[in-house]
Rosetta silent file (secondary structure, phi, psi, omega in degrees, C-alpha in Angstrom):
SEQUENCE: MDVFAELLPQIQFNSLDWQIPTIQMLNLFVPTARAPKGTTPTSSGPASTDPKRWLPTVFSLWSFNLRVSGYDGFFMRLVTTLVVEQRGQLRLTNEQIRFAFASGLHCFSLPVAGAAVQLWRHVSNTLTDTSPLYRMPPGGVLPLREERAQMFARMIVYTLRDDEPGGTLDLFGQLVQMIEPFFHPSNNGSWSSILARFLRHLARELLQRTRNEAFDGWGAPADTHLARHIRRRFVVLVRALAMLLLFSKSEDIVSMSHSTLKHLAELEPDLIFRPLLDTLYTAIDSVTETHRMISAMRALGKLATTLSNFAHYPEGAQHVAPLLTLTLPGIDVNDP
SCORE:     score description
SCORE:     0.000 S_00000001
   1 L     0.000  140.596 -171.679  -11.303  155.169  118.963 S_00000001
   2 H   -60.555  -42.220 -178.188  -10.572  152.481  116.239 S_00000001
   3 H   -60.658  -37.374  177.849  -14.130  152.807  114.905 S_00000001
   4 H   -71.856  -47.442 -177.516  -13.664  156.509  114.069 S_00000001
   5 H   -60.561  -24.108 -177.117  -10.216  156.126  112.786 S_00000001
   6 H   -85.665  -41.526 -168.509  -11.593  153.535  110.368 S_00000001
   7 H   -95.154  -28.559 -178.748  -14.848  155.171  109.249 S_00000001
   8 H   -56.584  -43.471 -179.710  -14.225  159.000  109.338 S_00000001
   9 H   -56.797  -21.642 -173.332  -11.889  159.001  106.332 S_00000001
  10 H   -88.265   -5.252  174.597  -14.746  157.493  104.207 S_00000001
  11 L   -90.695   98.358 -178.701  -17.024  160.488  104.826 S_00000001
  12 E  -126.592  128.844 -167.103  -16.327  162.953  102.163 S_00000001
  13 L   -82.984  -13.254  173.036  -18.987  165.612  101.500 S_00000001
  14 L   -84.945   -6.104  175.563  -17.863  166.133   97.889 S_00000001
  15 E  -138.257  109.377 -166.922  -18.494  162.430   97.141 S_00000001
  16 L  -106.923   11.833  179.822  -21.685  161.299   98.835 S_00000001
  17 L   -66.618  -35.542  178.279  -21.939  157.701   97.596 S_00000001
  18 L   -97.124    6.990 -172.993  -20.520  156.275  100.898 S_00000001
  19 H   -66.807  -51.542  178.656  -21.998  158.719  103.290 S_00000001
  20 H   -59.562  -54.137  175.524  -25.152  156.729  104.208 S_00000001
  21 H   -52.434  -37.095 -175.929  -23.379  153.322  104.613 S_00000001
  22 H   -74.995  -36.881 -179.959  -20.669  154.930  106.718 S_00000001
  23 H   -63.866  -42.699  177.505  -23.256  156.761  109.014 S_00000001
  24 H   -56.919  -42.696 -172.595  -25.107  153.380  109.283 S_00000001
  25 H   -67.004  -43.064  174.032  -21.924  151.713  110.273 S_00000001
  26 H   -50.339  -48.385  174.398  -21.350  154.367  112.968 S_00000001
  27 H   -49.104  -45.944 -170.936  -24.816  153.446  114.357 S_00000001
  28 H   -74.163  -48.963 -162.780  -23.764  149.766  114.454 S_00000001
  29 H  -100.283  -23.081  175.615  -20.154  149.804  115.745 S_00000001
  30 L   -58.324  127.903  173.197  -19.999  153.067  118.042 S_00000001
  31 L   -69.470  110.935  176.105  -20.038  151.709  121.636 S_00000001
  32 L  -106.472   -9.799 -176.641  -23.028  153.395  123.376 S_00000001
  33 L   -77.165  142.884  171.247  -23.479  151.025  126.393 S_00000001
  34 L   -44.495  141.065  172.411  -22.402  152.109  129.710 S_00000001
  35 L   -56.765  142.647  175.008  -19.077  150.973  131.111 S_00000001
  36 L   -56.439  151.434  179.667  -19.290  147.867  133.252 S_00000001
  37 L   -71.457  140.192 -176.443  -19.555  148.540  136.943 S_00000001
  38 L    94.363   -9.227  175.324  -16.187  148.802  138.488 S_00000001
  39 L  -115.087  162.883  174.996  -14.421  149.903  135.240 S_00000001
  40 L  -118.447  145.754  171.268  -13.845  153.307  133.761 S_00000001
  41 L   -78.756  151.945 -179.578  -13.749  154.146  130.106 S_00000001
  42 L   -65.595  128.633 -166.851  -10.598  155.091  128.392 S_00000001
  43 L  -112.414   -3.122  176.668  -10.711  158.872  128.364 S_00000001
  44 L  -137.930  166.298 -179.419   -7.644  159.708  126.346 S_00000001
  45 L    83.419  177.741  179.076   -5.728  158.781  123.248 S_00000001
  46 L   -67.880  -21.319 -174.226   -7.027  157.476  119.899 S_00000001
  47 L   -99.863   20.319 -178.992   -8.636  154.495  121.525 S_00000001
  48 L   -60.029  137.388  176.905  -10.756  156.536  123.888 S_00000001
  49 L  -116.750   11.749  179.642  -14.248  154.912  124.614 S_00000001
  50 L   -85.608  119.737 -179.112  -15.436  157.774  126.812 S_00000001
  51 H   -55.742  -37.099 -176.137  -18.501  159.271  124.951 S_00000001
  52 H   -61.902  -18.205  177.276  -17.620  162.807  126.121 S_00000001
  53 H   -81.884  -43.526  176.937  -14.401  162.573  123.985 S_00000001
  54 H  -103.922   -1.041  177.562  -16.153  161.661  120.636 S_00000001
  55 H   -70.591  -32.144  169.723  -19.660  163.012  120.974 S_00000001
  56 H   -61.305  -30.226  172.948  -18.499  166.525  119.743 S_00000001
  57 H   -67.171  -38.819  176.937  -17.314  164.767  116.533 S_00000001
  58 H   -65.245  -38.242  173.458  -20.740  163.216  115.959 S_00000001
  59 H   -67.222  -32.460  176.432  -22.388  166.610  116.333 S_00000001
  60 H   -67.805  -40.616  168.673  -20.089  168.130  113.992 S_00000001
  61 H   -58.346  -46.642 -178.484  -20.797  165.481  111.432 S_00000001
  62 H   -50.570  -41.918 -164.375  -24.517  165.881  112.281 S_00000001
  63 H   -62.587  -35.701  179.590  -24.319  169.628  111.589 S_00000001
  64 H   -70.698  -12.990 -173.798  -23.614  169.026  107.781 S_00000001
  65 L  -117.046   11.188 -166.935  -26.830  166.992  107.370 S_00000001
  66 L   -55.346  -39.773 -162.862  -29.132  169.061  109.598 S_00000001
  67 L  -106.134   11.043  176.081  -31.363  170.180  106.670 S_00000001
  68 L   -94.440  116.832 -176.153  -31.219  166.998  104.666 S_00000001
  69 L   -56.007  121.565  174.400  -34.534  165.076  104.945 S_00000001
  70 L    88.316  -32.157 -173.215  -33.954  161.759  106.631 S_00000001
  71 L   -69.359  -38.080 -179.934  -30.200  161.685  106.834 S_00000001
  72 H   -73.196   -0.861  179.520  -30.021  163.337  110.248 S_00000001
  73 H   -74.714  -23.667  172.496  -32.340  160.689  111.535 S_00000001
  74 H   -72.091  -35.121  172.014  -29.291  158.300  111.822 S_00000001
  75 H   -71.631  -37.148  173.680  -27.531  160.883  114.143 S_00000001
  76 H   -59.879  -42.020  178.507  -30.671  161.282  116.096 S_00000001
  77 H   -70.438  -33.257  172.394  -30.863  157.591  116.726 S_00000001
  78 H   -58.840  -47.553 -170.521  -27.139  157.333  117.622 S_00000001
  79 H   -71.634  -46.783 -176.632  -27.291  160.206  120.138 S_00000001
  80 H   -57.985  -51.526 -177.444  -30.611  159.086  121.554 S_00000001
  81 H   -60.732  -38.379  171.666  -29.373  155.451  122.039 S_00000001
  82 H   -62.037  -40.499 -177.757  -26.222  156.812  123.764 S_00000001
  83 H   -63.172  -55.624 -171.514  -28.257  158.992  126.147 S_00000001
  84 H   -60.968  -44.035 -174.156  -30.546  156.106  127.015 S_00000001
  85 H   -81.860  -23.820  177.214  -27.848  153.400  127.592 S_00000001
  86 H   -70.918  -20.323  171.331  -25.507  155.643  129.544 S_00000001
  87 L    62.778   52.543 -177.797  -28.330  155.823  132.160 S_00000001
  88 L    78.551   -4.381  178.055  -27.737  159.152  133.424 S_00000001
  89 L   -84.500   -7.887  179.080  -23.893  159.112  133.371 S_00000001
  90 L  -122.252  121.908 -178.600  -23.812  161.309  130.107 S_00000001
  91 L  -120.283  118.248 -179.242  -25.289  164.786  130.202 S_00000001
  92 L   -76.260  156.533  170.483  -25.450  166.694  126.845 S_00000001
  93 L   -70.102  163.307 -179.224  -24.854  170.327  126.865 S_00000001
  94 H   -64.678  -32.887  178.959  -27.559  172.894  126.400 S_00000001
  95 H   -67.094  -38.868  177.777  -26.096  173.656  122.952 S_00000001
  96 H   -72.829  -32.340  168.525  -26.202  170.063  121.792 S_00000001
  97 H   -52.887  -50.169 -177.235  -29.900  169.775  123.167 S_00000001
  98 H   -70.552  -23.905  172.564  -30.884  172.728  121.252 S_00000001
  99 H   -74.475  -39.072 -179.552  -29.217  171.325  118.056 S_00000001
 100 H   -73.299  -24.613  174.498  -31.078  167.992  118.448 S_00000001
 101 H   -71.388  -40.342 -179.691  -34.373  169.946  118.867 S_00000001
 102 H   -55.361  -44.813 -176.911  -33.666  171.756  115.686 S_00000001
 103 H   -67.189  -40.055  177.995  -33.032  168.488  113.914 S_00000001
 104 H   -62.241  -37.325 -175.848  -36.210  166.901  115.494 S_00000001
 105 H   -65.225  -33.036  179.708  -38.390  169.780  114.410 S_00000001
 106 H   -63.960  -28.304 -173.270  -37.638  169.059  110.633 S_00000001
 107 L   -70.535  -14.604  175.115  -39.176  165.655  110.721 S_00000001
 108 L   -70.924  -27.519 -177.084  -42.540  167.313  111.122 S_00000001
 109 L    50.999   52.427  178.672  -42.481  169.138  107.868 S_00000001
 110 L   -81.749  140.107  176.695  -44.478  172.018  109.209 S_00000001
 111 L   -76.306   68.866  176.425  -45.402  174.835  106.900 S_00000001
 112 L  -125.374  166.957 -179.512  -43.842  177.644  108.836 S_00000001
 113 L   -58.488  142.901  179.120  -41.171  180.333  108.079 S_00000001
 114 L   -59.832  -29.841  179.683  -37.490  179.111  108.120 S_00000001
 115 L   -65.456  -36.092 -172.327  -36.693  181.877  110.852 S_00000001
 116 L   -72.623  -22.573 -176.164  -39.323  180.397  113.067 S_00000001
 117 L  -105.035   17.680 -175.868  -37.920  176.901  113.245 S_00000001
 118 L   -96.748   74.478 -176.470  -34.363  177.822  113.827 S_00000001
 119 L   -70.620  -17.792 -174.740  -33.986  176.736  117.536 S_00000001
 120 L  -115.902  105.198 -163.035  -30.302  176.576  117.113 S_00000001
 121 L   -63.738  -17.409 -168.875  -29.037  180.092  116.133 S_00000001
 122 L   -92.411   -3.402  179.930  -25.708  178.851  114.755 S_00000001
 123 L   -95.960  123.588 -177.609  -27.155  176.856  111.895 S_00000001
 124 L   -96.675  129.253  179.698  -27.301  178.614  108.560 S_00000001
 125 H   -72.283  -27.932 -175.432  -29.911  177.491  106.190 S_00000001
 126 H   -66.071  -44.299 -171.745  -27.857  178.706  103.135 S_00000001
 127 H   -77.076  -32.344 -162.598  -24.794  176.580  104.279 S_00000001
 128 H  -107.102   -4.645  177.160  -26.568  173.495  105.472 S_00000001
 129 L   -84.509   82.943 -178.466  -29.432  172.921  102.876 S_00000001
 130 L  -103.555   11.822 -168.877  -27.490  170.501  100.787 S_00000001
 131 H   -61.876  -36.154  179.814  -30.537  168.234  100.127 S_00000001
 132 H   -59.712  -26.816 -174.683  -30.431  168.924   96.190 S_00000001
 133 H   -72.231  -16.222 -162.441  -26.959  167.365   96.156 S_00000001
 134 L   -92.554  137.079  168.737  -28.093  163.938   97.699 S_00000001
 135 L   -98.223  118.952 -174.539  -29.346  161.046   95.650 S_00000001
 136 L   -68.194  127.659 -175.682  -32.106  159.466   97.689 S_00000001
 137 L   -67.576  172.762  178.676  -31.347  155.673   98.354 S_00000001
 138 L   -59.728  154.445  179.831  -33.817  152.814   97.695 S_00000001
 139 L   -57.309  138.717 -175.015  -36.794  152.618  100.003 S_00000001
 140 L    94.358   -2.589 -179.174  -36.269  151.451  103.551 S_00000001
 141 L   -93.584  -43.689  178.490  -32.737  152.773  103.990 S_00000001
 142 L   -68.809  154.421  174.074  -33.517  156.240  105.420 S_00000001
 143 L   -66.267  139.517  177.100  -35.243  156.232  108.864 S_00000001
 144 L   -68.464  150.291  176.600  -39.042  156.527  108.511 S_00000001
 145 H   -49.596  -46.764 -174.019  -40.726  159.744  109.847 S_00000001
 146 H   -69.642  -33.994  176.731  -42.342  157.978  112.732 S_00000001
 147 H   -63.047  -35.700  177.359  -39.024  156.364  113.792 S_00000001
 148 H   -64.184  -45.665  177.408  -37.382  159.746  113.680 S_00000001
 149 H   -54.594  -45.870  176.333  -40.290  161.169  115.783 S_00000001
 150 H   -60.525  -48.955  172.941  -39.860  158.247  118.294 S_00000001
 151 H   -46.751  -51.761 -172.014  -36.168  158.945  118.561 S_00000001
 152 H   -68.849  -41.015 -175.759  -36.732  162.629  119.095 S_00000001
 153 H   -63.493  -47.160  178.608  -39.437  161.957  121.722 S_00000001
 154 H   -66.741  -38.970  173.811  -37.047  159.474  123.605 S_00000001
 155 H   -57.536  -43.940 -177.205  -34.192  161.950  123.449 S_00000001
 156 H   -62.722  -49.118 -177.079  -36.408  164.666  124.939 S_00000001
 157 H   -65.096  -37.355  178.478  -37.635  162.414  127.863 S_00000001
 158 H   -87.240    2.089  169.477  -34.275  161.051  128.731 S_00000001
 159 L  -104.014    4.564  171.865  -32.436  164.359  128.737 S_00000001
 160 L   -65.444  130.149  179.401  -35.043  165.803  131.143 S_00000001
 161 L  -146.361  -44.519  176.944  -33.200  166.680  134.336 S_00000001
 162 L  -145.801 -173.881 -175.788  -33.948  170.142  135.566 S_00000001
 163 L  -122.696   40.463  178.007  -35.806  173.328  134.666 S_00000001
 164 L   -76.399  157.883  177.958  -32.694  175.502  134.080 S_00000001
 165 L   -63.349  130.449  178.082  -32.987  178.064  131.285 S_00000001
 166 L    90.720  -10.913  174.935  -31.918  176.579  127.931 S_00000001
 167 L   -78.035 -172.960 -176.720  -32.431  173.023  129.180 S_00000001
 168 H   -53.562  -59.707 -169.424  -34.745  170.280  127.812 S_00000001
 169 H   -56.078  -46.996  173.047  -37.821  171.268  129.726 S_00000001
 170 H   -56.600  -38.696 -179.953  -37.354  174.932  128.736 S_00000001
 171 H   -77.396  -25.167  173.235  -36.879  174.135  125.020 S_00000001
 172 H   -70.532  -46.833  175.876  -39.799  171.718  125.084 S_00000001
 173 H   -61.748  -26.263  166.640  -42.001  174.375  126.424 S_00000001
 174 H   -65.273  -43.015 -173.468  -40.865  176.523  123.503 S_00000001
 175 H   -71.444  -36.169 -178.483  -41.482  173.799  121.102 S_00000001
 176 H   -64.807  -50.558  176.470  -45.097  173.240  122.512 S_00000001
 177 H   -54.610  -46.996 -176.088  -45.837  177.027  121.923 S_00000001
 178 H   -67.754  -40.293 -168.895  -44.482  176.755  118.374 S_00000001
 179 H   -99.963   -1.761 -173.984  -46.369  173.648  117.235 S_00000001
 180 H   -65.045  -30.022  177.208  -49.599  174.110  119.267 S_00000001
 181 H   -65.461  -30.505 -179.860  -51.584  175.826  116.375 S_00000001
 182 H   -71.344  -13.555  173.377  -50.922  172.631  114.382 S_00000001
 183 H   -84.205  -12.914 -178.300  -52.960  170.539  116.912 S_00000001
 184 L   -62.162  138.265  179.798  -56.077  172.501  116.454 S_00000001
 185 L   -57.262  -25.753  179.693  -58.876  170.385  115.009 S_00000001
 186 L   -88.187    0.341 -178.228  -59.514  172.627  112.189 S_00000001
 187 L  -111.413   71.180 -179.620  -55.875  172.726  111.166 S_00000001
 188 L   -90.003  149.910 -178.982  -55.475  169.337  109.513 S_00000001
 189 L  -173.260 -170.339  176.804  -52.691  168.621  107.110 S_00000001
 190 L   -65.781  -17.602 -178.970  -49.891  166.142  106.257 S_00000001
 191 L   -86.897  -19.957 -167.458  -48.347  166.971  109.705 S_00000001
 192 H   -58.380  -41.275 -176.289  -51.325  165.984  111.773 S_00000001
 193 H   -68.777  -48.311 -177.653  -50.558  162.272  111.940 S_00000001
 194 H   -68.379  -32.905  175.907  -46.918  162.483  112.756 S_00000001
 195 H   -72.382  -32.612  176.977  -47.482  165.036  115.538 S_00000001
 196 H   -74.428  -33.993  175.815  -50.199  162.949  117.212 S_00000001
 197 H   -64.180  -47.842  175.490  -47.620  159.922  117.056 S_00000001
 198 H   -50.689  -48.280  179.486  -44.900  162.089  118.415 S_00000001
 199 H   -61.017  -34.748 -176.819  -47.185  163.073  121.349 S_00000001
 200 H   -70.856  -43.121  173.882  -47.978  159.426  121.989 S_00000001
 201 H   -58.857  -40.259  173.289  -44.345  158.576  121.981 S_00000001
 202 H   -56.326  -49.297 -176.674  -43.581  161.249  124.527 S_00000001
 203 H   -66.812  -36.917 -177.766  -46.202  159.967  127.008 S_00000001
 204 H   -68.183  -46.693 -179.558  -45.025  156.291  126.498 S_00000001
 205 H   -62.180  -46.445  174.277  -41.352  157.146  126.888 S_00000001
 206 H   -58.989  -37.161  178.876  -42.037  159.159  130.063 S_00000001
 207 H   -71.065  -36.620 -179.363  -43.991  156.252  131.586 S_00000001
 208 H   -72.544  -36.468  178.601  -41.227  153.915  130.552 S_00000001
 209 H   -61.340  -43.643 -176.841  -38.500  156.086  132.004 S_00000001
 210 H   -62.334  -40.756 -175.558  -40.502  156.444  135.396 S_00000001
 211 H   -78.525  -27.283  174.778  -40.863  152.564  135.642 S_00000001
 212 H   -68.646  -40.053 -178.155  -37.184  152.029  134.759 S_00000001
 213 H   -72.012  -21.067  179.718  -36.101  154.304  137.497 S_00000001
 214 L   -85.931   -4.182  179.944  -38.347  152.733  139.984 S_00000001
 215 L   -98.379  124.892  178.908  -36.739  149.311  139.169 S_00000001
 216 H   -52.080  -31.803 -171.909  -33.670  148.638  141.311 S_00000001
 217 H   -91.259    8.218  173.175  -31.831  146.845  138.445 S_00000001
 218 H   -67.342  -39.097  165.429  -31.929  149.847  136.101 S_00000001
 219 L    85.522   10.082  174.465  -28.703  151.063  137.649 S_00000001
 220 L   -78.241  143.847  174.951  -29.053  154.934  137.051 S_00000001
 221 L   -63.499  150.883 -170.964  -27.725  156.962  140.039 S_00000001
 222 H   -67.627  -33.488 -177.071  -30.401  158.279  142.235 S_00000001
 223 H   -72.611  -15.409 -179.246  -29.441  161.893  141.694 S_00000001
 224 H   -96.049   -2.171 -178.734  -30.187  161.580  137.900 S_00000001
 225 L   -63.269  156.702 -171.805  -33.685  160.237  138.491 S_00000001
 226 L   -84.211  124.736 -173.817  -36.471  162.490  137.128 S_00000001
 227 L   -77.079  147.182 -169.100  -37.888  164.751  140.032 S_00000001
 228 H   -62.980  -35.805  179.542  -41.710  164.668  140.372 S_00000001
 229 H   -65.645  -32.347  173.194  -42.086  168.541  140.011 S_00000001
 230 H   -69.297  -42.874  170.871  -40.323  168.212  136.610 S_00000001
 231 H   -56.151  -40.970  177.278  -42.429  165.435  135.615 S_00000001
 232 H   -67.991  -32.648 -177.367  -45.545  167.120  136.388 S_00000001
 233 H   -72.956  -39.714 -176.870  -44.640  170.291  134.453 S_00000001
 234 H   -66.292  -38.559 -179.965  -43.807  168.012  131.460 S_00000001
 235 H   -63.668  -41.723 -173.964  -47.203  166.166  131.786 S_00000001
 236 H   -64.091  -42.270 -173.916  -49.057  169.555  131.823 S_00000001
 237 H   -73.039  -36.836  175.100  -47.295  170.583  128.516 S_00000001
 238 H   -68.881  -33.830 -174.117  -48.091  167.315  126.842 S_00000001
 239 H   -65.273  -41.848 -176.680  -51.639  167.234  128.193 S_00000001
 240 H   -62.911  -25.970  170.619  -52.517  170.679  126.722 S_00000001
 241 H   -80.786  -28.930 -179.115  -51.757  169.225  123.230 S_00000001
 242 H   -73.748  -34.108  168.888  -53.446  165.931  123.827 S_00000001
 243 H   -59.066  -36.897  174.487  -56.614  167.689  124.802 S_00000001
 244 H   -56.345  -48.897 -171.855  -56.707  169.516  121.481 S_00000001
 245 H   -66.905  -18.017  174.977  -56.483  166.099  119.636 S_00000001
 246 L   -53.413  -30.596 -166.328  -59.593  164.873  121.399 S_00000001
 247 L  -106.846   10.620 -177.510  -61.667  166.891  119.021 S_00000001
 248 L   -62.848  161.475  176.591  -59.840  165.909  115.755 S_00000001
 249 L   -92.541   -8.891  171.558  -61.826  164.870  112.857 S_00000001
 250 L   -87.964  126.541  178.265  -59.578  161.821  112.291 S_00000001
 251 H   -64.303  -39.608  175.526  -60.442  158.666  114.236 S_00000001
 252 H   -64.060  -38.808  179.934  -56.764  157.572  114.187 S_00000001
 253 H   -70.198  -37.018  176.744  -55.596  160.790  115.609 S_00000001
 254 H   -65.548  -40.525  178.750  -58.332  160.684  118.378 S_00000001
 255 H   -59.046  -44.727 -177.114  -57.232  157.175  119.272 S_00000001
 256 H   -66.812  -38.710  177.414  -53.600  158.237  119.601 S_00000001
 257 H   -56.633  -35.815  176.533  -54.836  161.142  121.862 S_00000001
 258 H   -73.613  -31.661  171.391  -56.596  158.529  124.091 S_00000001
 259 H   -64.220  -40.901 -179.204  -53.343  156.505  124.237 S_00000001
 260 H   -70.147  -39.704 -176.916  -51.404  159.634  125.252 S_00000001
 261 H   -76.777  -23.443  175.722  -53.761  160.584  128.019 S_00000001
 262 H   -71.125  -33.254  175.444  -53.853  156.967  129.262 S_00000001
 263 H   -77.671  -37.906  173.624  -50.075  156.903  129.633 S_00000001
 264 H   -67.600  -38.456 -179.490  -50.095  160.243  131.400 S_00000001
 265 H   -67.250  -26.184  173.029  -52.895  159.215  133.745 S_00000001
 266 H   -60.059  -36.577  173.219  -50.757  156.334  134.840 S_00000001
 267 H   -80.412  -53.104 -176.859  -48.245  158.898  136.082 S_00000001
 268 L  -138.348   88.044  174.331  -50.328  161.855  137.343 S_00000001
 269 H   -61.797  -45.545 -179.122  -53.911  160.987  137.338 S_00000001
 270 H   -63.499  -22.734  169.024  -55.127  164.129  138.889 S_00000001
 271 H   -66.256  -20.041 -174.468  -53.527  166.201  136.182 S_00000001
 272 H  -104.565  -47.729 -164.321  -55.408  164.377  133.532 S_00000001
 273 H   -80.435  -29.240  178.362  -58.896  163.472  135.032 S_00000001
 274 H   -64.675  -54.234  175.666  -59.554  166.886  136.410 S_00000001
 275 H   -71.608  -27.056  174.798  -59.679  169.005  133.186 S_00000001
 276 H   -69.636  -40.575  177.467  -61.293  165.900  131.324 S_00000001
 277 H   -67.748  -38.337  179.373  -64.019  165.711  133.882 S_00000001
 278 H   -64.212  -37.996  179.279  -64.458  169.514  133.979 S_00000001
 279 H   -70.502  -31.859  178.010  -64.931  169.466  130.157 S_00000001
 280 H   -67.777  -53.711 -170.390  -67.443  166.562  130.499 S_00000001
 281 H   -65.307  -38.056 -178.048  -69.498  168.118  133.259 S_00000001
 282 H   -74.021  -40.741  177.890  -69.693  171.520  131.418 S_00000001
 283 H   -62.408  -42.330 -170.880  -70.546  169.947  128.094 S_00000001
 284 H   -71.620  -30.713  178.255  -73.404  167.762  129.531 S_00000001
 285 H   -80.216  -12.265  178.753  -74.994  170.895  131.111 S_00000001
 286 L  -100.758  150.155  179.669  -74.778  172.848  127.856 S_00000001
 287 L   -98.173   -8.269 -178.325  -77.015  172.423  124.781 S_00000001
 288 L  -111.657    4.465  175.595  -74.390  173.826  122.394 S_00000001
 289 L  -119.846   38.599 -177.458  -71.485  171.459  123.229 S_00000001
 290 H   -63.815  -37.656 -176.865  -72.711  168.090  122.402 S_00000001
 291 H   -66.089  -31.427  176.311  -69.609  167.325  120.388 S_00000001
 292 H   -70.126  -37.963  179.088  -67.358  168.149  123.301 S_00000001
 293 H   -69.389  -35.562  172.700  -69.313  165.881  125.542 S_00000001
 294 H   -58.389  -49.405 -176.546  -69.036  163.020  123.191 S_00000001
 295 H   -65.228  -38.040 -176.018  -65.381  163.356  122.893 S_00000001
 296 H   -71.537  -35.354  179.854  -64.812  163.759  126.587 S_00000001
 297 H   -65.180  -46.460 -175.181  -67.018  160.526  127.198 S_00000001
 298 H   -64.257  -38.444  178.644  -65.136  158.542  124.712 S_00000001
 299 H   -61.641  -42.500 -175.822  -61.924  159.584  126.250 S_00000001
 300 H   -72.615  -24.843  174.617  -63.108  158.664  129.788 S_00000001
 301 H   -68.458  -32.955 -177.822  -64.285  155.201  128.325 S_00000001
 302 H   -75.364  -32.022 -176.961  -60.689  154.556  127.193 S_00000001
 303 L   -93.249   15.671 -169.649  -59.351  155.720  130.694 S_00000001
 304 H   -65.087  -31.913 -178.755  -62.074  153.836  132.663 S_00000001
 305 H   -64.678  -42.566 -175.263  -59.644  151.214  134.066 S_00000001
 306 H   -79.412  -41.496  174.812  -57.323  153.958  135.550 S_00000001
 307 H   -60.352  -35.986 -179.317  -60.377  156.078  136.784 S_00000001
 308 L   -81.270  -12.963  178.058  -61.953  153.055  138.549 S_00000001
 309 L   -76.934   86.153  178.140  -58.498  152.113  140.180 S_00000001
 310 L   -60.532  -31.492  175.622  -59.265  153.667  143.521 S_00000001
 311 L   -67.307  -33.185 -171.662  -55.768  152.718  144.881 S_00000001
 312 L   -86.111  -35.479  179.299  -54.152  154.649  142.087 S_00000001
 313 L  -148.273   86.331 -168.821  -56.561  157.550  142.069 S_00000001
 314 H   -57.699  -27.437 -176.072  -58.792  157.648  145.148 S_00000001
 315 H   -72.434  -14.456 -174.924  -60.767  160.745  143.830 S_00000001
 316 H   -70.387  -21.914 -178.714  -62.088  158.595  141.034 S_00000001
 317 H   -65.450  -42.299 -169.554  -64.664  156.893  143.417 S_00000001
 318 H   -80.206   -7.306 -177.429  -66.626  160.056  143.763 S_00000001
 319 H  -105.271  -21.735 -168.807  -67.103  160.637  139.911 S_00000001
 320 H   -58.844  -63.313 -178.533  -68.206  157.042  138.808 S_00000001
 321 H   -55.244  -50.897  176.353  -71.838  157.276  140.229 S_00000001
 322 H   -51.352  -52.914 -178.794  -72.387  161.007  139.161 S_00000001
 323 H   -54.671  -43.727 -178.440  -71.173  160.151  135.677 S_00000001
 324 H   -65.255  -46.258 -174.035  -73.451  157.093  135.306 S_00000001
 325 H   -67.694  -35.418  177.413  -76.366  159.100  136.490 S_00000001
 326 H   -72.785  -19.158  179.459  -75.823  161.935  134.157 S_00000001
 327 H   -85.476  -25.218 -178.360  -75.455  159.588  131.060 S_00000001
 328 H   -53.560  -49.708  176.662  -78.780  157.756  131.896 S_00000001
 329 H   -51.737  -20.675  179.858  -81.015  160.373  130.186 S_00000001
 330 H   -90.856    1.046  179.171  -79.232  159.800  127.011 S_00000001
 331 L  -105.145  102.382 -175.865  -79.841  156.139  127.006 S_00000001
 332 L  -130.821  120.403 -173.889  -83.310  155.601  125.427 S_00000001
 333 L   -69.883  -21.067 -175.739  -84.333  152.255  123.811 S_00000001
 334 L   -82.487  -15.051 -171.910  -87.002  154.264  121.751 S_00000001
 335 L  -131.014   71.455  177.433  -84.102  156.497  120.223 S_00000001
 336 L   -63.049    0.000    0.000  -81.320  154.134  118.795 S_00000001
């Protein structure tokens, strides 16, 4: 491809002045859109436009910057844009997906041991930690942490396809087990906000992909659509983390957990409302779980439109009256 022939010679790792502008130009000029209907991409020669031909080159360049804060965000953006715009026609290998997970995990800045975060076993900390060599550019050049988290969430959602070992769903399950302790209400830190935003992006991107695939004009082949049993397993994994955030001490994080649960409830209401209602009913009958009752009621208040949409969630009708009855004793004009 002419773009790579022009830009690759400018990437010299012993002289880093041009590296960021060159990577930015790759994001701008590398064609990520799907080939028009009725045409096929050029799959051979230096002018190849087939992503399968030049994607390994992108991952090779990415590997040099995997441990450099911010720089790998450009590659995450490029690969994510490519996966989304190809609309099911490009499938990353399990090794490439594992590599992307390793990169995405770095944007959370979690205080864990280096061995624990190495999802990609072929990446060496000693060889790839070149951050002391880089001069950070002026503000606004590198992708922000939230943008990187959003790209990571989008990449996860749009590479979901099946439940094979080593695939996206399997790796996401491992990721959830790894980061779950950092969602605990008593484990607050600089990572709390970005993790909550990452969770909200996951739910929103999943809802968006489901709507896109239900739209005839989306153009993705039917055999690449997300199967419901895969979607339900993914929702359960995200739900487990969102339920922990309900009891956070930060109002912003609690608000983001409400948004996450609302997006998930639009897709699989039974998987969201049942545990939420169980938490509320149990807390109302207990004299020691008042804080859990308040958190669950606030969440249900944000999800009230979905709960009361009986066409979307028929079981919601049988909960509205009992919930109002149970909350009446707490409404006392003499006890403001």
